[in-house]
Coordinates of C-alpha atoms in Angstrom, one line a residue:
X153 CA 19.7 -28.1 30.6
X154 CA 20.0 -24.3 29.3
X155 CA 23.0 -22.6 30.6
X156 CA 22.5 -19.7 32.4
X157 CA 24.0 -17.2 29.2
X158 CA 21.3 -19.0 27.4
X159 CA 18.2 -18.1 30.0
X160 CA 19.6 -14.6 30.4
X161 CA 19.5 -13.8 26.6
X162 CA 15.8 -15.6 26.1
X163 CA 14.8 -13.0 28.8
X164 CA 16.4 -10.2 27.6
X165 CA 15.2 -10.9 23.9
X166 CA 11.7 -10.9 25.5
X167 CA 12.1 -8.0 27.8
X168 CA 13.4 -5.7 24.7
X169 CA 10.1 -7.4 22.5
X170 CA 7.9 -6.4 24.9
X171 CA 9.2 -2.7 25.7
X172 CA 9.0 -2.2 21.3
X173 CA 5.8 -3.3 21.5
X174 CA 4.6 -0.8 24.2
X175 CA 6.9 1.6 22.4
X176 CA 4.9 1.2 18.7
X177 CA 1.6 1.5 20.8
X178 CA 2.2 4.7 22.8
X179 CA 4.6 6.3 19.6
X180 CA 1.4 5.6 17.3
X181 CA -0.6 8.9 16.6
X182 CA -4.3 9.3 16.7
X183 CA -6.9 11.7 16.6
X184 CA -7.0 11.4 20.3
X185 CA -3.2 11.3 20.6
X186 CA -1.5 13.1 18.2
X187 CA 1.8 13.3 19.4
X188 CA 3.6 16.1 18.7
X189 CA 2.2 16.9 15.3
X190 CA -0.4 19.8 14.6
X191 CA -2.4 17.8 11.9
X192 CA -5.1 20.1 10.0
X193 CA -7.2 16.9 10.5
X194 CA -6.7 13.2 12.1
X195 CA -10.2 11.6 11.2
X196 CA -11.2 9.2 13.9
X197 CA -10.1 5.7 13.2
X198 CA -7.1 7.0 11.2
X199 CA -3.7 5.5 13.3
X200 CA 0.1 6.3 11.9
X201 CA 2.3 3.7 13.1
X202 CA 5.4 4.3 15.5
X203 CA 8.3 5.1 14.2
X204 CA 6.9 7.7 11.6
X205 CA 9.3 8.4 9.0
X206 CA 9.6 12.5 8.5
X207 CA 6.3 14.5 8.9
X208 CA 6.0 18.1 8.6
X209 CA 3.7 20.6 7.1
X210 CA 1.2 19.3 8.9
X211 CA -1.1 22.3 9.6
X212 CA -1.5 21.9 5.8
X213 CA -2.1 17.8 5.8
X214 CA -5.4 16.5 6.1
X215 CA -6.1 12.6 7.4
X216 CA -9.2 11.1 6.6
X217 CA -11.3 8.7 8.7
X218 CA -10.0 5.0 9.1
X219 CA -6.6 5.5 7.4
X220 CA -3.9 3.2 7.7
X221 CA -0.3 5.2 7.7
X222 CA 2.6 2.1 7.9
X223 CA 5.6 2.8 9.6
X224 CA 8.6 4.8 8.6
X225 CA 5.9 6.8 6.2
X226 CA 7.0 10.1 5.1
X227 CA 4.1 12.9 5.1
X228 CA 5.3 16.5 4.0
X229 CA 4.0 19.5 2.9
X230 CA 6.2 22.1 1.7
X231 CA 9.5 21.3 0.6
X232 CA 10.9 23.1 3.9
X233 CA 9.7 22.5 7.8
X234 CA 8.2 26.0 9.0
X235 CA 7.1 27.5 6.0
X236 CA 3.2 29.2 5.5
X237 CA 1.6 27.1 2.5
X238 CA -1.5 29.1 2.9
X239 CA -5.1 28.8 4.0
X240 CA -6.2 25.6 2.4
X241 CA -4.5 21.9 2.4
X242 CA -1.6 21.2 0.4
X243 CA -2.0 16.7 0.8
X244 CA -5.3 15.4 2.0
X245 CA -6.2 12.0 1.6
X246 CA -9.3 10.6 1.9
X247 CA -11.0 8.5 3.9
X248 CA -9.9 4.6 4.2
X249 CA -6.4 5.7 2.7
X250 CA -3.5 2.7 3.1
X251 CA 0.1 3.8 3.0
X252 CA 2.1 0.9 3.5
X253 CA 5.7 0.8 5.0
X254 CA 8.5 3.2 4.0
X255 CA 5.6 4.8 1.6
X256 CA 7.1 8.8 0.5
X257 CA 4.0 11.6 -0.6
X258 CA 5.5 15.0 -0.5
X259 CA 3.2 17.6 -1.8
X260 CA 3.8 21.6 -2.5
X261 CA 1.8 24.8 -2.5
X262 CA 2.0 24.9 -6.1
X263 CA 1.0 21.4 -6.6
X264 CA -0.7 19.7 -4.2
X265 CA -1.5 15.6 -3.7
X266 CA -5.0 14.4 -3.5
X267 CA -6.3 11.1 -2.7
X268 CA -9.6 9.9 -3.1
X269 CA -11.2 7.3 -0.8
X270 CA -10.1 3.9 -0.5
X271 CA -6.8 4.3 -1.9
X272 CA -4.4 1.1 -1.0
X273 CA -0.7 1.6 -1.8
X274 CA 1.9 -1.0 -1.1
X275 CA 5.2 -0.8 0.5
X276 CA 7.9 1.5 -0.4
X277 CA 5.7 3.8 -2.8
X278 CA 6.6 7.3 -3.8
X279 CA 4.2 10.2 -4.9
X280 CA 5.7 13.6 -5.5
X281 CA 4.7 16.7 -6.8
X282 CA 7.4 18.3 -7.4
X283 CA 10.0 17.0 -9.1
X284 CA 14.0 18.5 -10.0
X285 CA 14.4 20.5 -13.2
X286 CA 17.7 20.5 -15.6
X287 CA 17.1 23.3 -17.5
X288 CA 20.5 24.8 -17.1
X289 CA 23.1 22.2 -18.4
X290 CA 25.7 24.3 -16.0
X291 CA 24.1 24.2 -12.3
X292 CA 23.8 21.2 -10.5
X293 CA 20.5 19.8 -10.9
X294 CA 19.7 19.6 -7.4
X295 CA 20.2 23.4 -7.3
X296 CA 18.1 24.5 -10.0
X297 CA 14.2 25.4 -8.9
X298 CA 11.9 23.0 -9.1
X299 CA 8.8 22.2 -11.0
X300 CA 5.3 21.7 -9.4
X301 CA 2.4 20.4 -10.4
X302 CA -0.5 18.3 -8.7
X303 CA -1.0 14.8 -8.5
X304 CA -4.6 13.0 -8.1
X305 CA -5.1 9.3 -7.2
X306 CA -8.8 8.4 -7.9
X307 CA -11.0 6.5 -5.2
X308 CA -10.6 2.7 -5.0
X309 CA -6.7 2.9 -6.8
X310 CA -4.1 0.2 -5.7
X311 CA -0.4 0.8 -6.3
X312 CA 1.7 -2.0 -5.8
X313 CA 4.7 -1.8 -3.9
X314 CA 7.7 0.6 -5.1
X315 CA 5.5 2.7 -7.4
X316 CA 6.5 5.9 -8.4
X317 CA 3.8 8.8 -9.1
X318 CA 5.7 11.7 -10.9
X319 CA 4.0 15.4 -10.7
X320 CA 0.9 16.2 -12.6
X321 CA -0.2 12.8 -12.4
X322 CA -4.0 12.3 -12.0
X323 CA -5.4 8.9 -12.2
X324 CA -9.0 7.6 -12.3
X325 CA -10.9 5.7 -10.1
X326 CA -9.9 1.8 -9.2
X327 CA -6.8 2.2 -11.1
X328 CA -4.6 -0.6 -11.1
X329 CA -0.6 0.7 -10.9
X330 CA 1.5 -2.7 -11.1
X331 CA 4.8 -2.7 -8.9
X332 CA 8.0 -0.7 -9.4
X333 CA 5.7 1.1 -12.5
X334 CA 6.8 4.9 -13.0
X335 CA 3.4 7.1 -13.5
X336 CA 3.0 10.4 -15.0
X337 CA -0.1 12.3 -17.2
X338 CA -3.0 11.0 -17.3
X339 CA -4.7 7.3 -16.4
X340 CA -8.0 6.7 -17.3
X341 CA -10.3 4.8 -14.6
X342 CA -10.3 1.4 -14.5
X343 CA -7.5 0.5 -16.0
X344 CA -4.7 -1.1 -15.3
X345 CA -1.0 0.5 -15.9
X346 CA 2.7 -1.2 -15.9
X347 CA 6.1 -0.4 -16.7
X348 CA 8.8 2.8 -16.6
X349 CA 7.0 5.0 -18.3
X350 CA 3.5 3.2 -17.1
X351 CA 1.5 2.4 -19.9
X352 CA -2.1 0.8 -20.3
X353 CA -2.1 -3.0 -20.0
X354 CA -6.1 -3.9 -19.7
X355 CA -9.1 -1.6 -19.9
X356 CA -12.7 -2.1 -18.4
X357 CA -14.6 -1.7 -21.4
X358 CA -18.3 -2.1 -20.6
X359 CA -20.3 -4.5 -22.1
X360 CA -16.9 -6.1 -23.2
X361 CA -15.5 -6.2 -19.7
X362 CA -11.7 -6.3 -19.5
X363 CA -9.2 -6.1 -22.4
X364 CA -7.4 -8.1 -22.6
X365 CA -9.5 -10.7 -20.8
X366 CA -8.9 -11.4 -17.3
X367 CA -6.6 -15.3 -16.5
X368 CA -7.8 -15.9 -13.9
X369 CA -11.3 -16.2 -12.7
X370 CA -12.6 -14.2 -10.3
X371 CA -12.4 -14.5 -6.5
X372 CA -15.5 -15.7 -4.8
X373 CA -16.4 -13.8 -1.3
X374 CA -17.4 -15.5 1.9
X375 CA -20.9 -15.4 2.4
X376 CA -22.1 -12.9 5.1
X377 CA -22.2 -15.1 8.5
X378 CA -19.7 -17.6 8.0
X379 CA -17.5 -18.1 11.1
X380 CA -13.7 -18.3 11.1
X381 CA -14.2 -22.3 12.3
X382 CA -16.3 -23.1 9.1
X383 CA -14.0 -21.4 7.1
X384 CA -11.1 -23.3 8.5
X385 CA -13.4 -26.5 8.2
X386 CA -14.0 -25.7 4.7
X387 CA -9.9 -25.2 4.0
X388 CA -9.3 -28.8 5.2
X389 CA -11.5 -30.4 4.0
X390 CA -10.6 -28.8 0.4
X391 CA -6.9 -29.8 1.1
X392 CA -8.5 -33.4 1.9
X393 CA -10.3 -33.8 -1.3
X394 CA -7.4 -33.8 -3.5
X395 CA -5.2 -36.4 -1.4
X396 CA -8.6 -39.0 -1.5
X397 CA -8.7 -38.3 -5.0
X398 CA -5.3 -39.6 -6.0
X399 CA -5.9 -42.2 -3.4
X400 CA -9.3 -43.5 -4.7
X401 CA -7.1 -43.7 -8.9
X402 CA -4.7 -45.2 -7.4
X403 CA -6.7 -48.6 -6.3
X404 CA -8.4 -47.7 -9.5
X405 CA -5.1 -48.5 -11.5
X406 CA -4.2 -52.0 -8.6
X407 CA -7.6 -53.3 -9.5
X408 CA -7.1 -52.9 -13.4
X409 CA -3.9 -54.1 -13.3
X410 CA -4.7 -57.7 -11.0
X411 CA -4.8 -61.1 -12.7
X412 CA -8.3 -61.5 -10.4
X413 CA -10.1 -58.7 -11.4
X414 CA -12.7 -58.6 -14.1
X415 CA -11.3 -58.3 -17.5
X416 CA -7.6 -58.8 -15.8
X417 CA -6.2 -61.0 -18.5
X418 CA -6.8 -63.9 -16.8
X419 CA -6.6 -67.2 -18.5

């Protein structure tokens, strides 16, 4: 039998689940309920997840439609709350955007951040525009004025979790940037960069498709109209096949191996 202590925490942990979950629910922002933030934009479908990590700028930050902002995101524009960046956007990303958790994009008037559509970053990325200068070997370097310059991710990009995009960076469309990579100039599209400084790893090169070749071969889709119980139908019974296989050589090996069988060794 569960001691009482015992009951009393099980309902508490479930009492504080279910107060966090209505908590990330009504904390989330939308077009229809943006919180306390002045967005210069919220396209419909767009949601940024409760808790939000530091926003501000926002008269100057543009959201397109059907984004996905994780949680403890950080969205500024400006390096300062309060400050008049202008009449036009300073970060605007497009539509379909993914920012996953803890992701950083801090933009300035002087160089702004642009995404194109379909842009799916991992965890814990960072995209800045303006980055610390050392110019004067006497001042502290997080004293000295910064440099600015604007950063571009092209449509259909993917940066993998705990990538780094450093100011002026402008990359081309469904570029790949591989985790923990450190980005800055220019990226061609499709292609495919890694390391700290990122360099090119594998190109799409037209009739030559990707250098170096691709490992692995390429996913197949589901067909259109497919339900979730044929798919799960289909996983078991590709889990099955393998098991019957080594079943079916194993009574393979017991029948070459018996004194009755055909060819046995029987005298």
């Amino acid at each position: 039998m569960p001691s009482i202590r015992n009951t009393f925490a099980s309902l508490a942990s479930r009492a504080v689940h279910g107060i966090w979950r209505r908590a990330q629910y009504a904390g989330a922002i939308t077009a229809e309920r943006p919180g306390p933030y002045a967005f210069r934009r919220i396209g419909p479908g767009t949601r940024l997840a409760f808790p939000q990590g530091t926003v501000f700028g926002t008269p100057w930050i543009e959201l397109g439609d059907h984004c996905v902002i994780g949680q403890e995101v950080t969205l500024a524009a400006g390096m300062l709350p309060d400050l008049d960046l202008g009449p036009g956007p300073v970060l605007t990303l497009g539509n379909g955007v993914v920012l996953g958790r803890g992701s950083h994009v801090i933009a300035d008037v002087q160089g702004s951040v642009t995404f194109g559509d379909d842009v799916y970053c991992g965890p814990y990325v960072y995209i800045t525009s303006t980055n610390h200068s050392y110019d004067d070997p006497h001042e502290p370097v997080g004293k000295q004025w910064p440099r600015s310059a604007a950063v571009e991710i092209g449509g259909g990009s993917w940066l993998g979790a705990g990538a780094v995009i450093l100011p002026g960076a402008r990359l081309g469309r469904n570029v790949v940037v591989a985790a923990g990579s450190v980005v800055r100039g220019d990226v061609p599209g499709h292609a495919v960069v890694a390391g700290a400084p990122a360099r090119i790893v594998r190109r799409w090169e037209g009739e030559r498709g990707w250098q170096p070749p691709l490992r692995t071969p390429a996913p197949v889709p589901v067909p259109e109209g497919v339900t979730p119980q044929q798919l799960l139908a289909a996983s078991e019974l590709a889990a099955a096949e393998p098991a019957a296989s080594e079943l079916a050589a194993g009574e393979g090996e017991q029948s070459r191996g018996s004194p009755a069988a055909p060819g046995g060794g029987s005298a």
